[in-house]
């Protein structure tokens, strides 16, 4: 059952609402924002995906070259070696590329509906070879000693998880890749349990195993170990092909409540919930049978990549209300409210 109360102003942001940051490009998609509160405002760290305006018969997209400059690669659409079935990825002679280049762009709001840019808080771009196809889908853990950003680093050799620590979003400390390939969907718990930090992450195993949610622990948020798988895909279910964590879990009296995404073989992305033991988050207490949110609104069903609701950010508006932000159809940014109590009820 879909229990999300969608904001009537959805979509809150569309690609045309912002100007491209990369000279000569257009914004193709706004996706999956990380969320945090700073200076009394709500901030979204949008994933912005850009590419050149597309010309007849040609597919072109930007990458960072060895010098860290933007370079545009071009492929003839009729080239028999080209596989362009998926609007997100391109296969060419055994290599994969992304059709767009993503970076993270902060916008803020006082009413959670109208978002604007603050020139003092700059976009975050990929840096170095391991981010040469861009950075994506940032989670922001708001912790005692600052903000911890975990995001997907994409390059010809890997999809892995990078981390940046910052206190003010003006000075950034880049910590490099904290979960090696193939890995994404990493969310750090916002408080320690005992002496340790915890995080969800999503390694992918091409042979035995699959795209599953794991929990790991760490003494410092850089080195992670004692990995345990907490949620696998479920044949015949809405989450049969892949699952991945959203943002940091919400601490509730009944356990850590995590909103995660699951997709089936048709790439229909829905949201569900996991409830984990407060003292030992590798113990799963409950899991949604049915999605708690599904792509049902028009803007969730059609777009750059339709039938997608994907979240990796929220903040607690009050003790029960999750102010959720999400990407719809890999193209627009939306919000919805969810009640912790209602989610917990669906798990009984
Ligand atoms: C998948 C999709 C894309 C993303 C790549 C790399 O193909 O999630 O949106 O760009 O993975 O992470």
mmCIF file of C-alpha atoms and ligand atoms in Angstrom:
data_model
loop_
_atom_site.group_PDB
_atom_site.id
_atom_site.type_symbol
_atom_site.label_atom_id
_atom_site.label_comp_id
_atom_site.label_asym_id
_atom_site.label_seq_id
_atom_site.Cartn_x
_atom_site.Cartn_y
_atom_site.Cartn_z
ATOM 1 C CA UNK A 1 0.000 0.000 0.000
ATOM 2 C CA UNK A 2 1.323 3.432 -0.940
ATOM 3 C CA UNK A 3 1.338 5.515 2.254
ATOM 4 C CA UNK A 4 3.344 8.505 0.967
ATOM 5 C CA UNK A 5 1.633 11.891 1.153
ATOM 6 C CA UNK A 6 2.976 13.546 -1.969
ATOM 7 C CA UNK A 7 3.485 17.280 -1.987
ATOM 8 C CA UNK A 8 0.823 18.857 -4.259
ATOM 9 C CA UNK A 9 3.567 21.140 -5.659
ATOM 10 C CA UNK A 10 5.441 18.125 -7.119
ATOM 11 C CA UNK A 11 7.644 18.086 -9.053
ATOM 12 C CA UNK A 12 9.499 20.675 -6.982
ATOM 13 C CA UNK A 13 12.410 20.947 -9.411
ATOM 14 C CA UNK A 14 12.806 20.104 -13.096
ATOM 15 C CA UNK A 15 15.957 20.209 -15.250
ATOM 16 C CA UNK A 16 14.835 23.527 -16.800
ATOM 17 C CA UNK A 17 14.765 25.212 -13.364
ATOM 18 C CA UNK A 18 18.568 25.350 -13.191
ATOM 19 C CA UNK A 19 21.277 26.491 -15.558
ATOM 20 C CA UNK A 20 23.883 23.930 -16.585
ATOM 21 C CA UNK A 21 27.238 24.242 -14.778
ATOM 22 C CA UNK A 22 29.318 22.735 -17.565
ATOM 23 C CA UNK A 23 29.807 25.115 -20.529
ATOM 24 C CA UNK A 24 28.003 23.933 -23.667
ATOM 25 C CA UNK A 25 25.880 21.312 -21.885
ATOM 26 C CA UNK A 26 22.206 20.971 -21.049
ATOM 27 C CA UNK A 27 20.770 19.542 -17.851
ATOM 28 C CA UNK A 28 19.136 16.257 -18.804
ATOM 29 C CA UNK A 29 18.110 14.975 -15.381
ATOM 30 C CA UNK A 30 17.827 16.017 -11.775
ATOM 31 C CA UNK A 31 18.047 12.997 -9.543
ATOM 32 C CA UNK A 32 18.095 11.529 -6.063
ATOM 33 C CA UNK A 33 19.061 14.324 -3.644
ATOM 34 C CA UNK A 34 20.903 13.979 -0.354
ATOM 35 C CA UNK A 35 19.203 16.054 2.355
ATOM 36 C CA UNK A 36 20.412 18.001 5.382
ATOM 37 C CA UNK A 37 19.439 20.978 7.537
ATOM 38 C CA UNK A 38 21.855 23.884 7.885
ATOM 39 C CA UNK A 39 21.312 27.457 9.169
ATOM 40 C CA UNK A 40 17.561 26.895 9.608
ATOM 41 C CA UNK A 41 17.066 25.790 6.011
ATOM 42 C CA UNK A 42 16.500 22.538 4.194
ATOM 43 C CA UNK A 43 19.272 21.727 1.758
ATOM 44 C CA UNK A 44 19.157 19.279 -1.112
ATOM 45 C CA UNK A 45 22.353 18.018 -2.653
ATOM 46 C CA UNK A 46 20.941 17.254 -6.086
ATOM 47 C CA UNK A 47 22.518 14.850 -8.489
ATOM 48 C CA UNK A 48 22.577 16.882 -11.689
ATOM 49 C CA UNK A 49 23.228 14.996 -14.932
ATOM 50 C CA UNK A 50 24.428 16.951 -17.956
ATOM 51 C CA UNK A 51 25.256 16.199 -21.578
ATOM 52 C CA UNK A 52 25.557 18.131 -24.829
ATOM 53 C CA UNK A 53 22.326 19.010 -26.662
ATOM 54 C CA UNK A 54 21.875 15.854 -28.753
ATOM 55 C CA UNK A 55 22.258 16.057 -32.550
ATOM 56 C CA UNK A 56 20.435 13.822 -35.095
ATOM 57 C CA UNK A 57 22.025 10.405 -35.491
ATOM 58 C CA UNK A 58 24.725 10.935 -32.848
ATOM 59 C CA UNK A 59 25.026 10.104 -29.169
ATOM 60 C CA UNK A 60 27.400 12.380 -27.299
ATOM 61 C CA UNK A 61 28.279 12.657 -23.635
ATOM 62 C CA UNK A 62 30.916 14.313 -21.455
ATOM 63 C CA UNK A 63 33.680 12.651 -19.414
ATOM 64 C CA UNK A 64 36.650 14.056 -17.526
ATOM 65 C CA UNK A 65 39.943 13.373 -19.316
ATOM 66 C CA UNK A 66 43.355 12.747 -17.718
ATOM 67 C CA UNK A 67 43.902 16.463 -17.208
ATOM 68 C CA UNK A 68 40.603 16.744 -15.370
ATOM 69 C CA UNK A 69 39.044 18.649 -18.251
ATOM 70 C CA UNK A 70 35.652 17.902 -19.756
ATOM 71 C CA UNK A 71 35.889 16.043 -23.046
ATOM 72 C CA UNK A 72 32.910 15.061 -25.215
ATOM 73 C CA UNK A 73 32.772 11.530 -26.672
ATOM 74 C CA UNK A 74 30.632 10.981 -29.786
ATOM 75 C CA UNK A 75 29.187 7.789 -31.247
ATOM 76 C CA UNK A 76 27.237 7.254 -34.455
ATOM 77 C CA UNK A 77 23.800 5.872 -33.534
ATOM 78 C CA UNK A 78 24.002 3.402 -36.439
ATOM 79 C CA UNK A 79 27.356 1.979 -35.416
ATOM 80 C CA UNK A 80 26.733 -1.791 -35.108
ATOM 81 C CA UNK A 81 29.115 -1.945 -32.127
ATOM 82 C CA UNK A 82 26.962 0.482 -30.157
ATOM 83 C CA UNK A 83 24.375 -0.636 -27.598
ATOM 84 C CA UNK A 84 22.152 2.264 -26.589
ATOM 85 C CA UNK A 85 19.027 0.435 -25.384
ATOM 86 C CA UNK A 86 19.286 1.826 -21.846
ATOM 87 C CA UNK A 87 19.002 5.638 -21.795
ATOM 88 C CA UNK A 88 21.467 5.702 -18.853
ATOM 89 C CA UNK A 89 24.353 3.627 -20.193
ATOM 90 C CA UNK A 90 26.103 2.984 -23.481
ATOM 91 C CA UNK A 91 27.930 -0.148 -24.436
ATOM 92 C CA UNK A 92 30.625 0.129 -27.079
ATOM 93 C CA UNK A 93 33.023 -2.687 -28.054
ATOM 94 C CA UNK A 94 32.823 -4.303 -24.640
ATOM 95 C CA UNK A 95 33.145 -1.034 -22.708
ATOM 96 C CA UNK A 96 30.480 0.813 -20.772
ATOM 97 C CA UNK A 97 29.967 4.559 -20.585
ATOM 98 C CA UNK A 98 27.310 6.749 -19.015
ATOM 99 C CA UNK A 99 25.125 8.907 -21.275
ATOM 100 C CA UNK A 100 25.394 11.838 -18.851
ATOM 101 C CA UNK A 101 27.941 13.218 -16.394
ATOM 102 C CA UNK A 102 26.671 13.779 -12.846
ATOM 103 C CA UNK A 103 27.829 16.111 -10.098
ATOM 104 C CA UNK A 104 26.283 17.266 -6.808
ATOM 105 C CA UNK A 105 24.593 20.633 -6.606
ATOM 106 C CA UNK A 106 23.283 22.244 -3.401
ATOM 107 C CA UNK A 107 19.977 24.147 -3.300
ATOM 108 C CA UNK A 108 18.170 25.410 -0.199
ATOM 109 C CA UNK A 109 14.689 26.363 0.943
ATOM 110 C CA UNK A 110 12.826 27.845 3.883
ATOM 111 C CA UNK A 111 9.473 26.270 2.963
ATOM 112 C CA UNK A 112 10.571 22.897 1.520
ATOM 113 C CA UNK A 113 8.893 23.800 -1.779
ATOM 114 C CA UNK A 114 10.842 26.674 -3.365
ATOM 115 C CA UNK A 115 14.519 25.866 -3.703
ATOM 116 C CA UNK A 116 17.219 28.316 -4.764
ATOM 117 C CA UNK A 117 20.995 28.309 -5.051
ATOM 118 C CA UNK A 118 23.311 30.034 -2.606
ATOM 119 C CA UNK A 119 26.451 31.276 -4.398
ATOM 120 C CA UNK A 120 28.477 30.698 -1.207
ATOM 121 C CA UNK A 121 27.788 26.949 -1.278
ATOM 122 C CA UNK A 122 29.354 25.573 -4.445
ATOM 123 C CA UNK A 123 28.533 22.460 -6.477
ATOM 124 C CA UNK A 124 30.758 19.429 -5.888
ATOM 125 C CA UNK A 125 32.316 17.918 -9.008
ATOM 126 C CA UNK A 126 34.090 14.636 -9.506
ATOM 127 C CA UNK A 127 37.867 14.808 -9.150
ATOM 128 C CA UNK A 128 40.490 12.422 -10.467
ATOM 129 C CA UNK A 129 40.300 9.273 -12.557
ATOM 130 C CA UNK A 130 38.007 7.322 -10.210
ATOM 131 C CA UNK A 131 35.327 9.993 -10.615
ATOM 132 C CA UNK A 132 35.901 10.613 -14.317
ATOM 133 C CA UNK A 133 32.354 9.478 -15.231
ATOM 134 C CA UNK A 134 30.955 11.599 -12.391
ATOM 135 C CA UNK A 135 29.597 11.339 -8.846
ATOM 136 C CA UNK A 136 26.021 10.382 -7.983
ATOM 137 C CA UNK A 137 23.283 9.790 -5.427
ATOM 138 C CA UNK A 138 24.763 11.392 -2.327
ATOM 139 C CA UNK A 139 23.652 10.498 1.195
ATOM 140 C CA UNK A 140 24.376 13.111 3.848
ATOM 141 C CA UNK A 141 24.815 11.811 7.398
ATOM 142 C CA UNK A 142 24.442 14.678 9.872
ATOM 143 C CA UNK A 143 26.692 13.774 12.788
ATOM 144 C CA UNK A 144 28.028 15.315 15.969
ATOM 145 C CA UNK A 145 31.284 16.323 14.279
ATOM 146 C CA UNK A 146 29.956 17.430 10.908
ATOM 147 C CA UNK A 147 28.373 16.175 7.696
ATOM 148 C CA UNK A 148 29.532 12.923 6.086
ATOM 149 C CA UNK A 149 28.708 12.580 2.408
ATOM 150 C CA UNK A 150 28.729 9.174 0.777
ATOM 151 C CA UNK A 151 28.181 8.938 -2.980
ATOM 152 C CA UNK A 152 28.785 6.790 -6.022
ATOM 153 C CA UNK A 153 32.086 7.359 -7.824
ATOM 154 C CA UNK A 154 31.921 6.221 -11.443
ATOM 155 C CA UNK A 155 34.836 5.630 -13.806
ATOM 156 C CA UNK A 156 35.846 3.187 -16.562
ATOM 157 C CA UNK A 157 37.266 0.839 -13.914
ATOM 158 C CA UNK A 158 34.696 1.040 -11.157
ATOM 159 C CA UNK A 159 31.474 1.958 -9.482
ATOM 160 C CA UNK A 160 32.404 2.468 -5.827
ATOM 161 C CA UNK A 161 31.549 4.586 -2.791
ATOM 162 C CA UNK A 162 33.400 7.820 -2.081
ATOM 163 C CA UNK A 163 33.240 9.941 1.057
ATOM 164 C CA UNK A 164 33.601 13.645 1.774
ATOM 165 C CA UNK A 165 33.531 15.152 5.269
ATOM 166 C CA UNK A 166 32.644 18.776 5.852
ATOM 167 C CA UNK A 167 31.496 21.046 8.642
ATOM 168 C CA UNK A 168 30.120 23.889 6.526
ATOM 169 C CA UNK A 169 30.043 22.805 2.852
ATOM 170 C CA UNK A 170 32.669 25.436 2.140
ATOM 171 C CA UNK A 171 35.752 23.399 2.989
ATOM 172 C CA UNK A 172 35.577 19.758 1.935
ATOM 173 C CA UNK A 173 37.769 16.885 3.089
ATOM 174 C CA UNK A 174 37.875 14.224 0.371
ATOM 175 C CA UNK A 175 38.448 10.820 1.958
ATOM 176 C CA UNK A 176 38.588 8.758 -1.250
ATOM 177 C CA UNK A 177 36.876 5.427 -1.935
ATOM 178 C CA UNK A 178 35.604 3.824 1.287
ATOM 179 C CA UNK A 179 33.800 0.838 -0.292
ATOM 180 C CA UNK A 180 35.549 -0.727 -3.299
ATOM 181 C CA UNK A 181 33.784 -1.806 -6.507
ATOM 182 C CA UNK A 182 31.212 -2.802 -7.322
ATOM 183 C CA UNK A 183 29.407 -0.863 -4.601
ATOM 184 C CA UNK A 184 26.897 1.963 -4.170
ATOM 185 C CA UNK A 185 23.919 3.006 -1.980
ATOM 186 C CA UNK A 186 26.026 3.641 1.113
ATOM 187 C CA UNK A 187 24.386 5.394 4.077
ATOM 188 C CA UNK A 188 26.205 5.984 7.352
ATOM 189 C CA UNK A 189 24.128 5.774 10.543
ATOM 190 C CA UNK A 190 23.992 9.238 12.122
ATOM 191 C CA UNK A 191 25.095 8.067 15.552
ATOM 192 C CA UNK A 192 27.474 5.441 16.905
ATOM 193 C CA UNK A 193 26.302 2.205 18.468
ATOM 194 C CA UNK A 194 28.655 1.532 21.348
ATOM 195 C CA UNK A 195 32.071 2.628 20.094
ATOM 196 C CA UNK A 196 31.474 1.947 16.437
ATOM 197 C CA UNK A 197 30.072 3.570 13.339
ATOM 198 C CA UNK A 198 27.694 1.606 11.123
ATOM 199 C CA UNK A 199 26.759 1.887 7.482
ATOM 200 C CA UNK A 200 24.591 0.241 4.877
ATOM 201 C CA UNK A 201 26.193 -0.493 1.551
ATOM 202 C CA UNK A 202 25.327 -2.433 -1.580
ATOM 203 C CA UNK A 203 28.035 -4.568 -3.120
ATOM 204 C CA UNK A 204 27.052 -6.424 -6.292
ATOM 205 C CA UNK A 205 28.056 -9.970 -6.921
ATOM 206 C CA UNK A 206 27.819 -11.108 -10.543
ATOM 207 C CA UNK A 207 27.873 -14.846 -9.818
ATOM 208 C CA UNK A 208 26.691 -16.217 -6.473
ATOM 209 C CA UNK A 209 24.698 -13.536 -4.685
ATOM 210 C CA UNK A 210 23.314 -10.365 -6.263
ATOM 211 C CA UNK A 211 22.494 -6.738 -5.491
ATOM 212 C CA UNK A 212 21.887 -6.945 -1.745
ATOM 213 C CA UNK A 213 21.959 -4.623 1.269
ATOM 214 C CA UNK A 214 24.815 -5.159 3.723
ATOM 215 C CA UNK A 215 25.744 -3.595 7.059
ATOM 216 C CA UNK A 216 29.363 -2.893 8.057
ATOM 217 C CA UNK A 217 31.053 -1.368 11.088
ATOM 218 C CA UNK A 218 33.999 0.990 11.428
ATOM 219 C CA UNK A 219 36.096 2.708 14.078
ATOM 220 C CA UNK A 220 36.618 5.848 11.943
ATOM 221 C CA UNK A 221 34.136 5.836 8.992
ATOM 222 C CA UNK A 222 37.019 5.243 6.552
ATOM 223 C CA UNK A 223 37.902 1.602 7.271
ATOM 224 C CA UNK A 224 34.924 -0.762 7.211
ATOM 225 C CA UNK A 225 34.700 -4.400 8.253
ATOM 226 C CA UNK A 226 32.578 -7.233 9.735
ATOM 227 C CA UNK A 227 30.269 -7.078 6.708
ATOM 228 C CA UNK A 228 26.919 -8.823 7.022
ATOM 229 C CA UNK A 229 24.178 -9.173 4.429
ATOM 230 C CA UNK A 230 20.835 -7.992 5.832
ATOM 231 C CA UNK A 231 18.498 -7.981 2.824
ATOM 232 C CA UNK A 232 18.537 -9.964 -0.403
ATOM 233 C CA UNK A 233 16.249 -9.648 -3.402
ATOM 234 C CA UNK A 234 13.042 -11.714 -3.282
ATOM 235 C CA UNK A 235 11.971 -13.712 -6.342
ATOM 236 C CA UNK A 236 8.452 -12.876 -7.449
ATOM 237 C CA UNK A 237 8.374 -9.722 -5.326
ATOM 238 C CA UNK A 238 8.521 -6.023 -6.226
ATOM 239 C CA UNK A 239 12.179 -6.096 -5.080
ATOM 240 C CA UNK A 240 13.243 -9.160 -7.081
ATOM 241 C CA UNK A 241 16.170 -7.684 -9.053
ATOM 242 C CA UNK A 242 17.998 -5.250 -6.769
ATOM 243 C CA UNK A 243 17.709 -3.598 -3.389
ATOM 244 C CA UNK A 244 19.685 -0.720 -1.889
ATOM 245 C CA UNK A 245 19.553 1.470 1.212
ATOM 246 C CA UNK A 246 18.149 4.997 1.106
ATOM 247 C CA UNK A 247 19.518 7.504 3.606
ATOM 248 C CA UNK A 248 20.608 6.900 7.225
ATOM 249 C CA UNK A 249 18.031 4.965 9.229
ATOM 250 C CA UNK A 250 15.588 6.663 11.617
ATOM 251 C CA UNK A 251 16.013 5.701 15.273
ATOM 252 C CA UNK A 252 12.599 4.561 16.608
ATOM 253 C CA UNK A 253 11.628 2.823 19.846
ATOM 254 C CA UNK A 254 11.122 -0.391 17.923
ATOM 255 C CA UNK A 255 14.411 -0.333 16.069
ATOM 256 C CA UNK A 256 16.312 1.354 13.239
ATOM 257 C CA UNK A 257 13.842 2.104 10.496
ATOM 258 C CA UNK A 258 15.319 2.166 7.019
ATOM 259 C CA UNK A 259 13.521 3.169 3.843
ATOM 260 C CA UNK A 260 15.136 1.274 0.980
ATOM 261 C CA UNK A 261 14.563 0.955 -2.748
ATOM 262 C CA UNK A 262 13.827 -2.229 -4.587
ATOM 263 C CA UNK A 263 13.474 -2.863 -8.304
ATOM 264 C CA UNK A 264 12.155 -5.787 -10.304
ATOM 265 C CA UNK A 265 13.417 -7.157 -13.632
ATOM 266 C CA UNK A 266 11.409 -4.478 -15.476
ATOM 267 C CA UNK A 267 13.375 -1.775 -13.586
ATOM 268 C CA UNK A 268 10.322 -0.569 -11.683
ATOM 269 C CA UNK A 269 11.698 1.134 -8.566
ATOM 270 C CA UNK A 270 9.578 1.207 -5.379
ATOM 271 C CA UNK A 271 10.306 1.951 -1.725
ATOM 272 C CA UNK A 272 9.972 -0.416 1.215
ATOM 273 C CA UNK A 273 11.050 -0.510 4.861
ATOM 274 C CA UNK A 274 13.423 -2.557 6.977
ATOM 275 C CA UNK A 275 13.413 -2.619 10.765
ATOM 276 C CA UNK A 276 16.712 -3.497 12.462
ATOM 277 C CA UNK A 277 17.657 -4.150 16.067
ATOM 278 C CA UNK A 278 18.770 -0.978 17.865
ATOM 279 C CA UNK A 279 21.796 -2.585 19.499
ATOM 280 C CA UNK A 280 22.689 -4.899 16.645
ATOM 281 C CA UNK A 281 21.668 -3.518 13.238
ATOM 282 C CA UNK A 282 22.713 -6.718 11.499
ATOM 283 C CA UNK A 283 19.558 -8.304 12.990
ATOM 284 C CA UNK A 284 16.493 -7.751 10.805
ATOM 285 C CA UNK A 285 13.256 -7.550 12.820
ATOM 286 C CA UNK A 286 10.841 -6.882 9.952
ATOM 287 C CA UNK A 287 10.673 -6.071 6.256
ATOM 288 C CA UNK A 288 7.921 -4.737 3.988
ATOM 289 C CA UNK A 289 5.993 -7.346 2.061
ATOM 290 C CA UNK A 290 4.474 -4.716 -0.183
ATOM 291 C CA UNK A 291 6.010 -1.377 -1.174
ATOM 292 C CA UNK A 292 5.218 1.651 0.993
ATOM 293 C CA UNK A 293 5.613 3.865 -2.059
ATOM 294 C CA UNK A 294 5.275 3.033 -5.758
ATOM 295 C CA UNK A 295 5.601 5.024 -8.984
ATOM 296 C CA UNK A 296 1.936 5.961 -9.475
ATOM 297 C CA UNK A 297 1.891 9.718 -10.183
ATOM 298 C CA UNK A 298 2.351 10.742 -13.825
ATOM 299 C CA UNK A 299 5.736 12.326 -13.087
ATOM 300 C CA UNK A 300 6.846 9.041 -11.510
ATOM 301 C CA UNK A 301 5.669 6.900 -14.410
ATOM 302 C CA UNK A 302 7.159 8.802 -17.338
ATOM 303 C CA UNK A 303 10.387 10.721 -17.798
ATOM 304 C CA UNK A 304 14.036 10.101 -18.670
ATOM 305 C CA UNK A 305 13.753 6.613 -17.109
ATOM 306 C CA UNK A 306 10.124 6.028 -16.112
ATOM 307 C CA UNK A 307 8.574 4.030 -13.280
ATOM 308 C CA UNK A 308 11.084 5.140 -10.695
ATOM 309 C CA UNK A 309 10.738 6.512 -7.177
ATOM 310 C CA UNK A 310 14.171 6.618 -5.543
ATOM 311 C CA UNK A 311 15.076 8.232 -2.238
ATOM 312 C CA UNK A 312 18.351 8.871 -0.468
ATOM 313 C CA UNK A 313 17.411 11.827 1.715
ATOM 314 C CA UNK A 314 14.974 13.070 4.326
ATOM 315 C CA UNK A 315 14.862 15.012 7.562
ATOM 316 C CA UNK A 316 12.589 14.578 10.573
ATOM 317 C CA UNK A 317 10.000 17.370 10.546
ATOM 318 C CA UNK A 318 8.748 16.273 13.958
ATOM 319 C CA UNK A 319 9.079 13.086 15.999
ATOM 320 C CA UNK A 320 6.782 11.183 13.639
ATOM 321 C CA UNK A 321 7.028 12.938 10.269
ATOM 322 C CA UNK A 322 9.642 11.981 7.736
ATOM 323 C CA UNK A 323 10.009 14.782 5.201
ATOM 324 C CA UNK A 324 11.189 12.688 2.321
ATOM 325 C CA UNK A 325 12.743 13.962 -0.890
ATOM 326 C CA UNK A 326 13.035 11.691 -3.900
ATOM 327 C CA UNK A 327 13.887 11.495 -7.547
ATOM 328 C CA UNK A 328 11.016 10.589 -9.889
ATOM 329 C CA UNK A 329 11.574 8.937 -13.280
ATOM 330 C CA UNK A 330 15.295 9.849 -13.077
ATOM 331 C CA UNK A 331 14.280 13.362 -14.142
ATOM 332 C CA UNK A 332 12.558 15.519 -11.503
ATOM 333 C CA UNK A 333 12.805 16.174 -7.755
ATOM 334 C CA UNK A 334 9.781 15.600 -5.528
ATOM 335 C CA UNK A 335 8.831 15.384 -1.881
ATOM 336 C CA UNK A 336 6.397 13.425 0.254
ATOM 337 C CA UNK A 337 5.683 13.003 3.922
ATOM 338 C CA UNK A 338 5.613 9.664 5.646
ATOM 339 C CA UNK A 339 4.631 8.827 9.191
ATOM 340 C CA UNK A 340 6.998 6.631 11.204
ATOM 341 C CA UNK A 341 4.017 5.146 13.050
ATOM 342 C CA UNK A 342 2.261 4.273 9.815
ATOM 343 C CA UNK A 343 5.348 2.628 8.367
ATOM 344 C CA UNK A 344 5.843 0.609 11.568
ATOM 345 C CA UNK A 345 2.189 -0.487 11.375
ATOM 346 C CA UNK A 346 2.709 -1.868 7.875
ATOM 347 C CA UNK A 347 5.508 -4.034 9.281
ATOM 348 C CA UNK A 348 3.319 -5.769 11.892
HETATM 349 C C1 LIG B 1 23.026 2.634 -13.268
HETATM 350 C C2 LIG B 1 22.020 3.770 -13.078
HETATM 351 C C3 LIG B 1 22.585 5.058 -13.606
HETATM 352 C C4 LIG B 1 23.947 5.326 -13.023
HETATM 353 C C5 LIG B 1 24.885 4.142 -13.218
HETATM 354 C C6 LIG B 1 26.197 4.288 -12.509
HETATM 355 O O1 LIG B 1 23.153 2.365 -14.613
HETATM 356 O O2 LIG B 1 21.756 3.909 -11.716
HETATM 357 O O3 LIG B 1 21.733 6.134 -13.297
HETATM 358 O O4 LIG B 1 24.497 6.465 -13.624
HETATM 359 O O5 LIG B 1 24.270 2.974 -12.710
HETATM 360 O O6 LIG B 1 26.027 4.397 -11.131
#
